[in-house]
Coordinates of C-alpha atoms in Angstrom, one line a residue:
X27 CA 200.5 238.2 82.1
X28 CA 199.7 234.7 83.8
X29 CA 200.2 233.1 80.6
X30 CA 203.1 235.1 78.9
X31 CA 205.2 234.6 82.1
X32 CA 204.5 230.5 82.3
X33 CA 205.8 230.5 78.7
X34 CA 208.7 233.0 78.7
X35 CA 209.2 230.2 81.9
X36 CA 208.6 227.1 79.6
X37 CA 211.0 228.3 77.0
X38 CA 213.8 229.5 79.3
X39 CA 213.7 225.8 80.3
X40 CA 213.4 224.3 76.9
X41 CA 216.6 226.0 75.9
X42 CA 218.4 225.4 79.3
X43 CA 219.1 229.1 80.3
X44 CA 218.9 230.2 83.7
X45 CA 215.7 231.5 84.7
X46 CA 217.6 234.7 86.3
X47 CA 216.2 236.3 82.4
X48 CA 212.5 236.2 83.4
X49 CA 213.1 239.6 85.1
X50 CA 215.5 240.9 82.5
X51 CA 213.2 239.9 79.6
X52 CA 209.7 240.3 80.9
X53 CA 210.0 244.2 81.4
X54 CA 211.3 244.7 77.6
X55 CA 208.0 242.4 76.4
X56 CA 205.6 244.9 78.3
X57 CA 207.0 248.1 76.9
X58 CA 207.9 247.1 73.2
X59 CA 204.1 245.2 72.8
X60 CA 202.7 248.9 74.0
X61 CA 205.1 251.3 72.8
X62 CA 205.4 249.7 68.8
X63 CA 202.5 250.9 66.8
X64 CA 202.8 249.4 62.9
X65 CA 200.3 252.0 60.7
X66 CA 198.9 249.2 57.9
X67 CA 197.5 252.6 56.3
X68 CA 201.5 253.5 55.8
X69 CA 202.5 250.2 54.4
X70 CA 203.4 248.5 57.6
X71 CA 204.3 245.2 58.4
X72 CA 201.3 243.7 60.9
X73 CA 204.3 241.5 62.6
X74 CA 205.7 243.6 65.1
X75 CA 209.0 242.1 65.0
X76 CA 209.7 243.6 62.0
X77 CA 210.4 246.6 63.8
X78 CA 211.8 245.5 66.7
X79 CA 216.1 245.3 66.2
X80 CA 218.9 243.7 68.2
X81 CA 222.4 243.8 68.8
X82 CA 224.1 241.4 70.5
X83 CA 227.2 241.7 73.0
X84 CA 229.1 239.3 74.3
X85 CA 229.9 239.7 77.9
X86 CA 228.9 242.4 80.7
X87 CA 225.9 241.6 82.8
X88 CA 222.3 240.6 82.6
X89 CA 221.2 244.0 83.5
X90 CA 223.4 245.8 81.3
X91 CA 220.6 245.0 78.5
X92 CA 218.8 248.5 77.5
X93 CA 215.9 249.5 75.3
X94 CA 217.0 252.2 73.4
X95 CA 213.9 254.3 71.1
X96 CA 215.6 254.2 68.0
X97 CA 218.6 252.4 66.0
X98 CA 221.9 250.5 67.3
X99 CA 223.9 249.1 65.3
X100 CA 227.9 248.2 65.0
X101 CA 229.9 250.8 63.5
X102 CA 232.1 253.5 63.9
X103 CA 232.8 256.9 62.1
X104 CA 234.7 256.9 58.8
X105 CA 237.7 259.2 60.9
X106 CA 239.1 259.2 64.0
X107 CA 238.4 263.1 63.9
X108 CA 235.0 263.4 63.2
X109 CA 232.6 264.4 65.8
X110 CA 230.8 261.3 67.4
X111 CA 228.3 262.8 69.8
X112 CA 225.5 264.9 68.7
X113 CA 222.2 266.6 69.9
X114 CA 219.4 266.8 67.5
X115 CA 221.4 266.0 64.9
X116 CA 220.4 266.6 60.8
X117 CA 221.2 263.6 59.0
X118 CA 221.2 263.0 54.8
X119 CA 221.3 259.6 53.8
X120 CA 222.6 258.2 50.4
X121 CA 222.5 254.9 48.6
X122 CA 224.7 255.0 46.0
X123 CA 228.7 255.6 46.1
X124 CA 230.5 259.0 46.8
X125 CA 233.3 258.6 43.8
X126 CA 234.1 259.6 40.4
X127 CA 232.5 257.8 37.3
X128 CA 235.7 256.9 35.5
X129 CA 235.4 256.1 31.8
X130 CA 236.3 252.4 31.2
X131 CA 237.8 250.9 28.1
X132 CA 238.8 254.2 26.9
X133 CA 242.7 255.0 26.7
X134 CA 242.6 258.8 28.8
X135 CA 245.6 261.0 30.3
X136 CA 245.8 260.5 34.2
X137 CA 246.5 264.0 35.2
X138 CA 243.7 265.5 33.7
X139 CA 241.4 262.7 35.0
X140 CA 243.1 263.4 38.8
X141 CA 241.8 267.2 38.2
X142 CA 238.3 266.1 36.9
X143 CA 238.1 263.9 40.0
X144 CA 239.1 266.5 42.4
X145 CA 236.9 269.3 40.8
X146 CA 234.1 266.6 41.0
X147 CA 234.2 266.0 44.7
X148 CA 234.5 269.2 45.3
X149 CA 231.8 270.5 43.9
X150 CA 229.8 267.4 45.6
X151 CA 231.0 268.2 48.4
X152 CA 230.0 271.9 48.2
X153 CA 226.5 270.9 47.8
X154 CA 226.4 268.6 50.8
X155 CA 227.7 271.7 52.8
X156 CA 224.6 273.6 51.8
X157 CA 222.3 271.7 53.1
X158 CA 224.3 271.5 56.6
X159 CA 223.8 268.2 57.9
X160 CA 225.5 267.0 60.9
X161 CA 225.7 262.9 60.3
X162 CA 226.3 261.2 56.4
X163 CA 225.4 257.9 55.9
X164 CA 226.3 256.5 53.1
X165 CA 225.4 252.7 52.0
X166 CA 228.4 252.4 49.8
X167 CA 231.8 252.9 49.2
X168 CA 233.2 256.8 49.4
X169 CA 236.0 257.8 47.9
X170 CA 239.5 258.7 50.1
X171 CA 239.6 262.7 48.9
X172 CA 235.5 263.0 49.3
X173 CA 236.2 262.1 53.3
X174 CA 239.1 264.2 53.4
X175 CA 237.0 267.2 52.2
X176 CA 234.2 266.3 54.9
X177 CA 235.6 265.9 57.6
X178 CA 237.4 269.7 57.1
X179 CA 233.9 270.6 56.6
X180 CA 233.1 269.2 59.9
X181 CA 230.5 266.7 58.7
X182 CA 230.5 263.1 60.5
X183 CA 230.5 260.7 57.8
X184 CA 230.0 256.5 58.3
X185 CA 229.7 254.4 55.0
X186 CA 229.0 250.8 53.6
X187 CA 226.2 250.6 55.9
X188 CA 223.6 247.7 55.0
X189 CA 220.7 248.5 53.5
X190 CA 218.3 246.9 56.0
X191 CA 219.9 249.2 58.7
X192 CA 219.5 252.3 56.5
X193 CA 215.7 251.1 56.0
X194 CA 215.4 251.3 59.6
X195 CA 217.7 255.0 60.3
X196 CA 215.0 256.0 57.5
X197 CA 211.6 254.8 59.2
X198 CA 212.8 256.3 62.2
X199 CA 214.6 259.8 61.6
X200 CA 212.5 260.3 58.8
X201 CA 215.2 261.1 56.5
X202 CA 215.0 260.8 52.9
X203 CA 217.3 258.1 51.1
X204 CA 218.5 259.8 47.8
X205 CA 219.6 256.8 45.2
X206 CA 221.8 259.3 43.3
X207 CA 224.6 262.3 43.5
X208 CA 222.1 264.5 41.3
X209 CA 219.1 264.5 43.6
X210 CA 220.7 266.2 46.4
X211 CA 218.9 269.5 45.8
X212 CA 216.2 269.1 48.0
X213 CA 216.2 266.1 50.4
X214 CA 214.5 265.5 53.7
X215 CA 216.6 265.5 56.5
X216 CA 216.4 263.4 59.1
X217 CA 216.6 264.0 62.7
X218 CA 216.5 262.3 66.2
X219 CA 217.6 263.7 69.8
X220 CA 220.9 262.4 70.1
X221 CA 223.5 260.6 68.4
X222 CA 226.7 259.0 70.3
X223 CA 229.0 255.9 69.5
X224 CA 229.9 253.7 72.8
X225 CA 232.5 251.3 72.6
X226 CA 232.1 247.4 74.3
X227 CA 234.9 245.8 75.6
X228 CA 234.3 241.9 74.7
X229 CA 235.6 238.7 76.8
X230 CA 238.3 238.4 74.3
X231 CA 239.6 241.5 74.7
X232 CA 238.7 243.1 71.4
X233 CA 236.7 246.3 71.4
X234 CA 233.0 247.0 69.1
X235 CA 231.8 250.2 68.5
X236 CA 227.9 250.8 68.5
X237 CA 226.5 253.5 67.0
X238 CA 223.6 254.9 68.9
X239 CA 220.6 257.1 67.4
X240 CA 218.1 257.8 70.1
X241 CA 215.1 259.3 70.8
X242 CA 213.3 258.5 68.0
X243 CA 209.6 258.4 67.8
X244 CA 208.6 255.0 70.3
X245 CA 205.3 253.7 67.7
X246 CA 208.4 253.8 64.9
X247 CA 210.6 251.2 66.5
X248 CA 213.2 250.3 69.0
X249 CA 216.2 248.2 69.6
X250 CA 217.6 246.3 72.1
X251 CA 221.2 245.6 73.2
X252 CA 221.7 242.2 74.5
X253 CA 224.5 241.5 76.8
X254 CA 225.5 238.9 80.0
X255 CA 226.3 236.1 78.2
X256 CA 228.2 234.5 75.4
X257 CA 227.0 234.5 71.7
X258 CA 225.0 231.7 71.9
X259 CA 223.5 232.6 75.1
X260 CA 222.4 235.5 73.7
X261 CA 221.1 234.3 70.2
X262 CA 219.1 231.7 72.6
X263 CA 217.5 235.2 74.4
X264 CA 217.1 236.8 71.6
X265 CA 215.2 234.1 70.1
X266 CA 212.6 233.8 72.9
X267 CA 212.5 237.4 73.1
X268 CA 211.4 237.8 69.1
X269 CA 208.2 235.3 70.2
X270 CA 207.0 236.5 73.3
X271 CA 207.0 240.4 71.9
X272 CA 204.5 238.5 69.1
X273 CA 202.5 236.5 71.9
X274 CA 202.2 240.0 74.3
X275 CA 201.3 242.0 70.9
X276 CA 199.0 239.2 69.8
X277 CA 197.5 238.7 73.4
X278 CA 196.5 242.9 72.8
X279 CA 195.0 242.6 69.4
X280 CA 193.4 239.5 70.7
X281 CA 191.0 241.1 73.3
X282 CA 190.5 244.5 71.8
X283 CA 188.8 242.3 69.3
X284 CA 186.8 240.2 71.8
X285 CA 185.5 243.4 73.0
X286 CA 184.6 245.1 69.7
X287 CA 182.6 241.4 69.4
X288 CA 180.8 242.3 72.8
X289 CA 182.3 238.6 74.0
X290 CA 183.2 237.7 77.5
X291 CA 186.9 236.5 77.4
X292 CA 187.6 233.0 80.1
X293 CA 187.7 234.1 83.5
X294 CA 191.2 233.8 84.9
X295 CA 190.0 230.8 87.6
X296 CA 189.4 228.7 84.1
X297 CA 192.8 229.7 82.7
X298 CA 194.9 229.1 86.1
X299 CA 194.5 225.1 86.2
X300 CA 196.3 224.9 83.1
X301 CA 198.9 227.5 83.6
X302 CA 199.7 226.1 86.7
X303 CA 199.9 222.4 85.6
X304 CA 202.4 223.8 83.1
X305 CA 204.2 225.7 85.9
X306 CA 204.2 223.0 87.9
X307 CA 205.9 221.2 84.7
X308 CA 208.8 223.3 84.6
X309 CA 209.4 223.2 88.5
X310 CA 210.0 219.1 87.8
X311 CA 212.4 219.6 84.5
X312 CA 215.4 219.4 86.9
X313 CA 215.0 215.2 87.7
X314 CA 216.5 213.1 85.6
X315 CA 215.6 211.0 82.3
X316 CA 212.3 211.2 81.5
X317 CA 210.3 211.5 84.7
X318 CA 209.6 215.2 84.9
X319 CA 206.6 214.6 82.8
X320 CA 205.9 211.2 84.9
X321 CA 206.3 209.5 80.9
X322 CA 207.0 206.4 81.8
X323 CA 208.6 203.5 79.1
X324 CA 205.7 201.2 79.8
X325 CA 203.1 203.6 78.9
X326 CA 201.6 204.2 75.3
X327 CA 202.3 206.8 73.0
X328 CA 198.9 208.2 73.3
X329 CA 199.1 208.6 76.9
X330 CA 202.8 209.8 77.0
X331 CA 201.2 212.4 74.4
X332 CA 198.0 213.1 76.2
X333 CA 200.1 213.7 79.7
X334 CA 202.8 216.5 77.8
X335 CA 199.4 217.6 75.8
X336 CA 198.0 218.8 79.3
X337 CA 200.9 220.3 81.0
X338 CA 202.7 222.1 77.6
X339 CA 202.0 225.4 76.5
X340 CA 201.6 226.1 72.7
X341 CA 199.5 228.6 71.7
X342 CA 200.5 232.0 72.0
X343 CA 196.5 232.5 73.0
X344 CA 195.3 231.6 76.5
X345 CA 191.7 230.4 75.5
X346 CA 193.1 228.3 72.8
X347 CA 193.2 224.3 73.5
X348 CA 194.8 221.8 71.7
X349 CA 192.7 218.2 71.4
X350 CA 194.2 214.9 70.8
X351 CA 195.3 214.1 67.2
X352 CA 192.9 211.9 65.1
X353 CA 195.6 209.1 64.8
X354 CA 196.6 209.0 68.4
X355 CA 192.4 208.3 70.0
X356 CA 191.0 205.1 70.0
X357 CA 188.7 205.7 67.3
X358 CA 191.7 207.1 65.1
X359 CA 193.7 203.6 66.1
X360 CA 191.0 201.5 64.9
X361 CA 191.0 203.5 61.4
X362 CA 191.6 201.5 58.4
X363 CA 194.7 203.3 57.1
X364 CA 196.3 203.2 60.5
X365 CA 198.3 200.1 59.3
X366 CA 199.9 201.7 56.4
X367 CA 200.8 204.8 58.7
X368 CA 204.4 204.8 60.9
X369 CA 204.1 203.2 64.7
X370 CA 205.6 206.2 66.0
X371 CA 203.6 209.6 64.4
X372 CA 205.1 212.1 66.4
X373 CA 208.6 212.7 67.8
X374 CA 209.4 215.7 70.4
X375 CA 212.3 216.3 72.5
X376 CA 209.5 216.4 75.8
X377 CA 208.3 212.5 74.7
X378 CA 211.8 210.5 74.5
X379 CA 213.5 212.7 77.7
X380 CA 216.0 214.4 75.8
X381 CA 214.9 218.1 76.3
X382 CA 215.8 217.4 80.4
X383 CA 219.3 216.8 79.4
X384 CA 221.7 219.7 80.3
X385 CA 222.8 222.2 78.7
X386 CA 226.7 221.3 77.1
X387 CA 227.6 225.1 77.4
X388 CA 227.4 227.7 80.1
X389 CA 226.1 231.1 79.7
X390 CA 229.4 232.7 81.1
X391 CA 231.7 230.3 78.8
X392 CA 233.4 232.8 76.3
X393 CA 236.7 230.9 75.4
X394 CA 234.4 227.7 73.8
X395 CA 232.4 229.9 71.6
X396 CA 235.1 232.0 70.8
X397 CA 237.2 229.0 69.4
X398 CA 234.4 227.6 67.9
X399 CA 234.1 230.5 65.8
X400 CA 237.5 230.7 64.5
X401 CA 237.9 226.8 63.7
X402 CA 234.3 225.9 62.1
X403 CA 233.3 222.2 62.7
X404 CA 233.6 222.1 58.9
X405 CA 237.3 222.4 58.9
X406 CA 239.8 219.6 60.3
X407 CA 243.4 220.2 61.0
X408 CA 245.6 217.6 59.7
X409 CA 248.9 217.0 61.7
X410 CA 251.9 219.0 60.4
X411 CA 254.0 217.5 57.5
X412 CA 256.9 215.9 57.8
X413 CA 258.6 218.4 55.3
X414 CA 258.5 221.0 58.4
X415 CA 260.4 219.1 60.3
X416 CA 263.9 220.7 60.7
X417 CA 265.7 217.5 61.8
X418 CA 264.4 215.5 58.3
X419 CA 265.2 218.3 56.2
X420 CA 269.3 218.0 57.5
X421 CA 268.6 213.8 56.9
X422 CA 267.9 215.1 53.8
X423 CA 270.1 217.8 52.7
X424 CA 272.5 215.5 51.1
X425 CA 270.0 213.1 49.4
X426 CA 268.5 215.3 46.8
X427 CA 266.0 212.8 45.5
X428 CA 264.3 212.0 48.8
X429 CA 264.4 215.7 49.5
X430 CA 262.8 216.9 46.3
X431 CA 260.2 213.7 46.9
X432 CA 259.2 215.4 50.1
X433 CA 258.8 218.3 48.7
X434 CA 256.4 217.8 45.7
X435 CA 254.9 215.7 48.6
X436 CA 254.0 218.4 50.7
X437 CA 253.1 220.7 47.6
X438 CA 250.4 218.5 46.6
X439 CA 249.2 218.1 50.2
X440 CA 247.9 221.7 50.2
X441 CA 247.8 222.5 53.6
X442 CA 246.9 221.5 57.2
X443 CA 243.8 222.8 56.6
X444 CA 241.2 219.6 55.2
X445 CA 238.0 220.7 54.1
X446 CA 235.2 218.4 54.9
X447 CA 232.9 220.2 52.9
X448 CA 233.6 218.3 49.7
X449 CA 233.1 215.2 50.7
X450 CA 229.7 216.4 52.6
X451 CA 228.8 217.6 49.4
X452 CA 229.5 214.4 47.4
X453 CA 227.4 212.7 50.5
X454 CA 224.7 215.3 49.5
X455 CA 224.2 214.6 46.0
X456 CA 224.5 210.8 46.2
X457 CA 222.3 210.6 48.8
X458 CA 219.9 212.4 46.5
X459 CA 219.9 209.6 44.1
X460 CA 220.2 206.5 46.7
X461 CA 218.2 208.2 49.3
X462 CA 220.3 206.5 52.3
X463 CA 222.7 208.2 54.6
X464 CA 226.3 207.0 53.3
X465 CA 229.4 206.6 55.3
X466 CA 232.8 206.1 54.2
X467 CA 232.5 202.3 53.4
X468 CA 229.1 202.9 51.5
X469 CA 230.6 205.6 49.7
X470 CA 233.7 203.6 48.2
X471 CA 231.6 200.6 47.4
X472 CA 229.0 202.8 45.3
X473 CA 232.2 204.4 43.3
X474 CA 232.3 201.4 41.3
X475 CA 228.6 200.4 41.3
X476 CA 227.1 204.0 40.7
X477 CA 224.3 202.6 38.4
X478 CA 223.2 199.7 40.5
X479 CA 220.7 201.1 43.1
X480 CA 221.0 199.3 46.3
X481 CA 218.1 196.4 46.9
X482 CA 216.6 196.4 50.6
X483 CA 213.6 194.2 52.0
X484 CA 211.1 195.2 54.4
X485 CA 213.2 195.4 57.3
X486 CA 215.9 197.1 55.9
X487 CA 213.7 200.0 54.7
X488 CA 212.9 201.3 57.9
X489 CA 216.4 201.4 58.8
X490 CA 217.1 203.2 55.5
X491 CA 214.1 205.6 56.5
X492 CA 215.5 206.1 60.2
X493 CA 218.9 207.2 58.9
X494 CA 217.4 209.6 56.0
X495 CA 219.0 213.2 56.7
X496 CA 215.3 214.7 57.0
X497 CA 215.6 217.3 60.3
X498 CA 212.9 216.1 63.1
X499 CA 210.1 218.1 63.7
X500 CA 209.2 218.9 67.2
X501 CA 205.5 218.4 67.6
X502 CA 205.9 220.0 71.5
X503 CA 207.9 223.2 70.7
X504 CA 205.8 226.0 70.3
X505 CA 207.8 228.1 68.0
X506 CA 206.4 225.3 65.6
X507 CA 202.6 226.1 66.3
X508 CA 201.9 229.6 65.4
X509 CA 201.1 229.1 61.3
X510 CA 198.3 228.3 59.8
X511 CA 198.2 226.4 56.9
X512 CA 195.4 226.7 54.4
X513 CA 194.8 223.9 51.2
X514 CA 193.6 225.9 48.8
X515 CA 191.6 224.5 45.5
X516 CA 189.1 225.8 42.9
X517 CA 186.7 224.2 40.4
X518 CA 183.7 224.6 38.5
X519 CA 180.9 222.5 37.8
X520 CA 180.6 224.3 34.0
X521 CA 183.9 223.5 33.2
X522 CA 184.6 220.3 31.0
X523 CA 186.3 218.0 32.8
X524 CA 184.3 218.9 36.2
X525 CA 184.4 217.7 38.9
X526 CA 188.2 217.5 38.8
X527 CA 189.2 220.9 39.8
X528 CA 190.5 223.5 37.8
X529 CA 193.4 224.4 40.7
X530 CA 194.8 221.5 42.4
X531 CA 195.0 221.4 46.0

């Protein structure tokens, strides 16, 4: 716990949320880690966040999040008139499309085909009824007369559901998903204690609908409903959340196994120093620049390393240590291919200062992400035409050659709407063959010289290699530290050409 709440801490801070979520989040991590059970004899996934779901919601507060034992998701019914609270409801779940097979490329009569349509559903239909289910969920389309018949039938109906949310409605109702309209003689019904829909009133005054199917069996899976904050607030929470439910589920695994082993875990006075170093880390993040971490510019970048090495937490284990890199001791420095190897090896946000930079958004502002949504940073708005100007067009009512000059003008402008995307993608592909970041004057100068690669001495090349569009890796960020990579090669000494291996590394 010492360990899970110093990180759930550290990455609060690293994403510049308020630390008001450690006791909004910290609950949820304790009872998903112990109330998720994945079977591997049933097929199961060993990452328990494959059955852990969320559902963000703008707005509200913090302690409006709830853990619900079973699946939420947005939707609504397919009618206004259909029944939307249930309790223990029987739900049959379909993957394929409630409509009539019409015959295509054939020339038919329509009234017959109308009558073969309706006799069609209704016979459908009259099969549904026998099994009486309450709820149908349907992953596609359904067609307009099937829904009418339905919901006189008194059977809730919600369609074009994603398949990865049915998956889930399966795993934990139990229900069976039947790929065709023929196989619904004998299905398996699915079945949970309650079923409602609960509507959200968002900062932007629009209304979402979540569907709610509770009391489903807690080793099966849960979901969570995120609110008290905008979007990206949330995404942020949700994020963390995602990790820490691995590191609590890991940290569980981890000593049932050192006890099956018969091995004394750390006592908790050898973990503390640590944990509190990196406490004591976070409590500092708040001065400015770079001297939360006492880095200072003078120092080297194997001691700025070794000082964010002690005080950062990375593993999701507590008995795990992480040693200097090879590169970065003295020993490593003195190596003979340390000349041919980068000054700087390693970049994180914690070593040049910029992770203790605020936040540019606040968790409660709405309107920013909200507009941000709507207008993409891919799209610019160019300023309105001329040819929508009333007072030109009267200039130009009598002069019918300027006039129909402003008009094909403002045909062939196509819009206030200017798509950056084209040009980023002509960026893309040239800087796939030049290998240089281009800007608008590079760009032109390389439309007439397309075959002549550009020619750069030494000093140039590490400018060309600073400005390459390769993304950074964070060497400090934990999220980055939980693979392991394995080099994998094979050979035989009775092959022919041994020793070279037979599988490549």
């Amino acid at each position: 716990q010492h360990h899970l709440k110093a990180m759930l801490e550290q990455l609060l801070k690293q994403d510049h949320l308020l630390l008001e979520w450690d006791k909004i989040i910290m609950p949820f991590i304790s009872q998903v880690s112990e109330m998720v059970v994945p079977d591997v004899h049933r097929d199961d996934d060993m990452d328990i966040r494959r059955y852990v779901w969320f559902t963000k919601v703008p707005g509200g507060l913090k302690s409006d999040c709830h853990l619900i034992n079973g699946v939420v998701f947005p939707k609504n019914v397919s009618h206004k008139r259909m029944n939307t609270v249930f309790t223990s409801p029987k739900i049959l779940m379909m993957s394929c499309a409630i409509e009539y097979q019409r015959v295509e490329n054939k020339m038919v009569s329509l009234d017959p085909m109308v009558l073969q349509e309706h006799a069609f559903l209704q016979n459908f239909v009259r099969r549904v009824l026998d099994l009486k289910p309450n709820i149908l969920l349907v992953e596609r389309n359904v067609a307009c007369k099937a829904q009418e018949m339905l919901l006189n039938g008194g059977i809730t109906l919600v369609h074009n559901i994603k398949p990865h949310i049915m998956e889930n409605i399966s795993r934990c109702t139990g229900a069976d998903i039947l790929p065709t309209m023929e196989q619904i003689t004998k299905p398996r019904l699915g079945t949970c204690q309650s079923f409602r829909i609960e509507k959200f009133m968002l900062p932007n005054g629009e209304a979402k609908s979540l569907m709610y199917f509770e009391g489903c069996a807690p080793d099966l899976g849960c979901s969570l409903v995120l609110r008290g904050g905008n979007i990206k607030t949330l995404i942020k929470v949700k994020k963390i959340i995602q990790y820490l439910i691995y590191v609590a589920y890991h940290s569980k695994l981890e000593m049932k196994f050192l006890l099956d082993e018969l091995a004394m875990p750390p006592s908790l006075d050898q973990l503390l120093p640590k944990l509190k170093s990196a406490s004591s880390l976070q409590d500092k993040e708040n001065t400015e620049d770079g001297d939360a971490i006492n880095v200072e510019s003078s120092d080297s970048e194997a001691k700025k390393f070794q000082k964010c090495l002690q005080r950062i937490i990375l593993s999701s284990s507590p008995f795990l240590t992480y040693t200097m890199p090879y590169l970065l001791t003295e020993e490593g420095s003195k190596s003979s291919c340390r000349d041919f190897i980068s000054d700087r090896i390693y970049w994180s946000r914690y070593l040049d200062g910029s992770i203790y930079r605020p936040g540019k958004l606040r968790e409660d502002d709405h309107e920013w992400v909200e507009n941000s949504v709507k207008i993409s940073s891919e799209v610019r708005i160019k300023p309105p035409h001329v040819f929508t100007d009333p007072s030109v067009l009267i200039q130009c009512i009598d002069n019918e050659k300027k006039r129909g000059k402003l008009l094909n003008d403002y045909r062939a402008q196509g819009g206030c709407i200017d798509l950056k995307m084209f040009q980023d993608y002509e960026d893309r592909e040239r800087r796939k063959i030049y290998g240089i970041k281009m800007n608008s004057q590079t760009s032109n100068n390389l439309e007439s010289e397309k075959t002549d690669k550009p020619t750069c001495n030494e000093g140039d090349s590490k400018e060309l290699h600073e400005s390459s569009p390769d993304p950074k890796l964070d060497c400090f960020d934990a999220y980055n530290h939980q693979k392991i990579a394995v080099l994998f090669s094979s050979y035989s000494s009775d092959s022919s050409n041994a020793p070279k291996p037979c599988i490549s590394p």
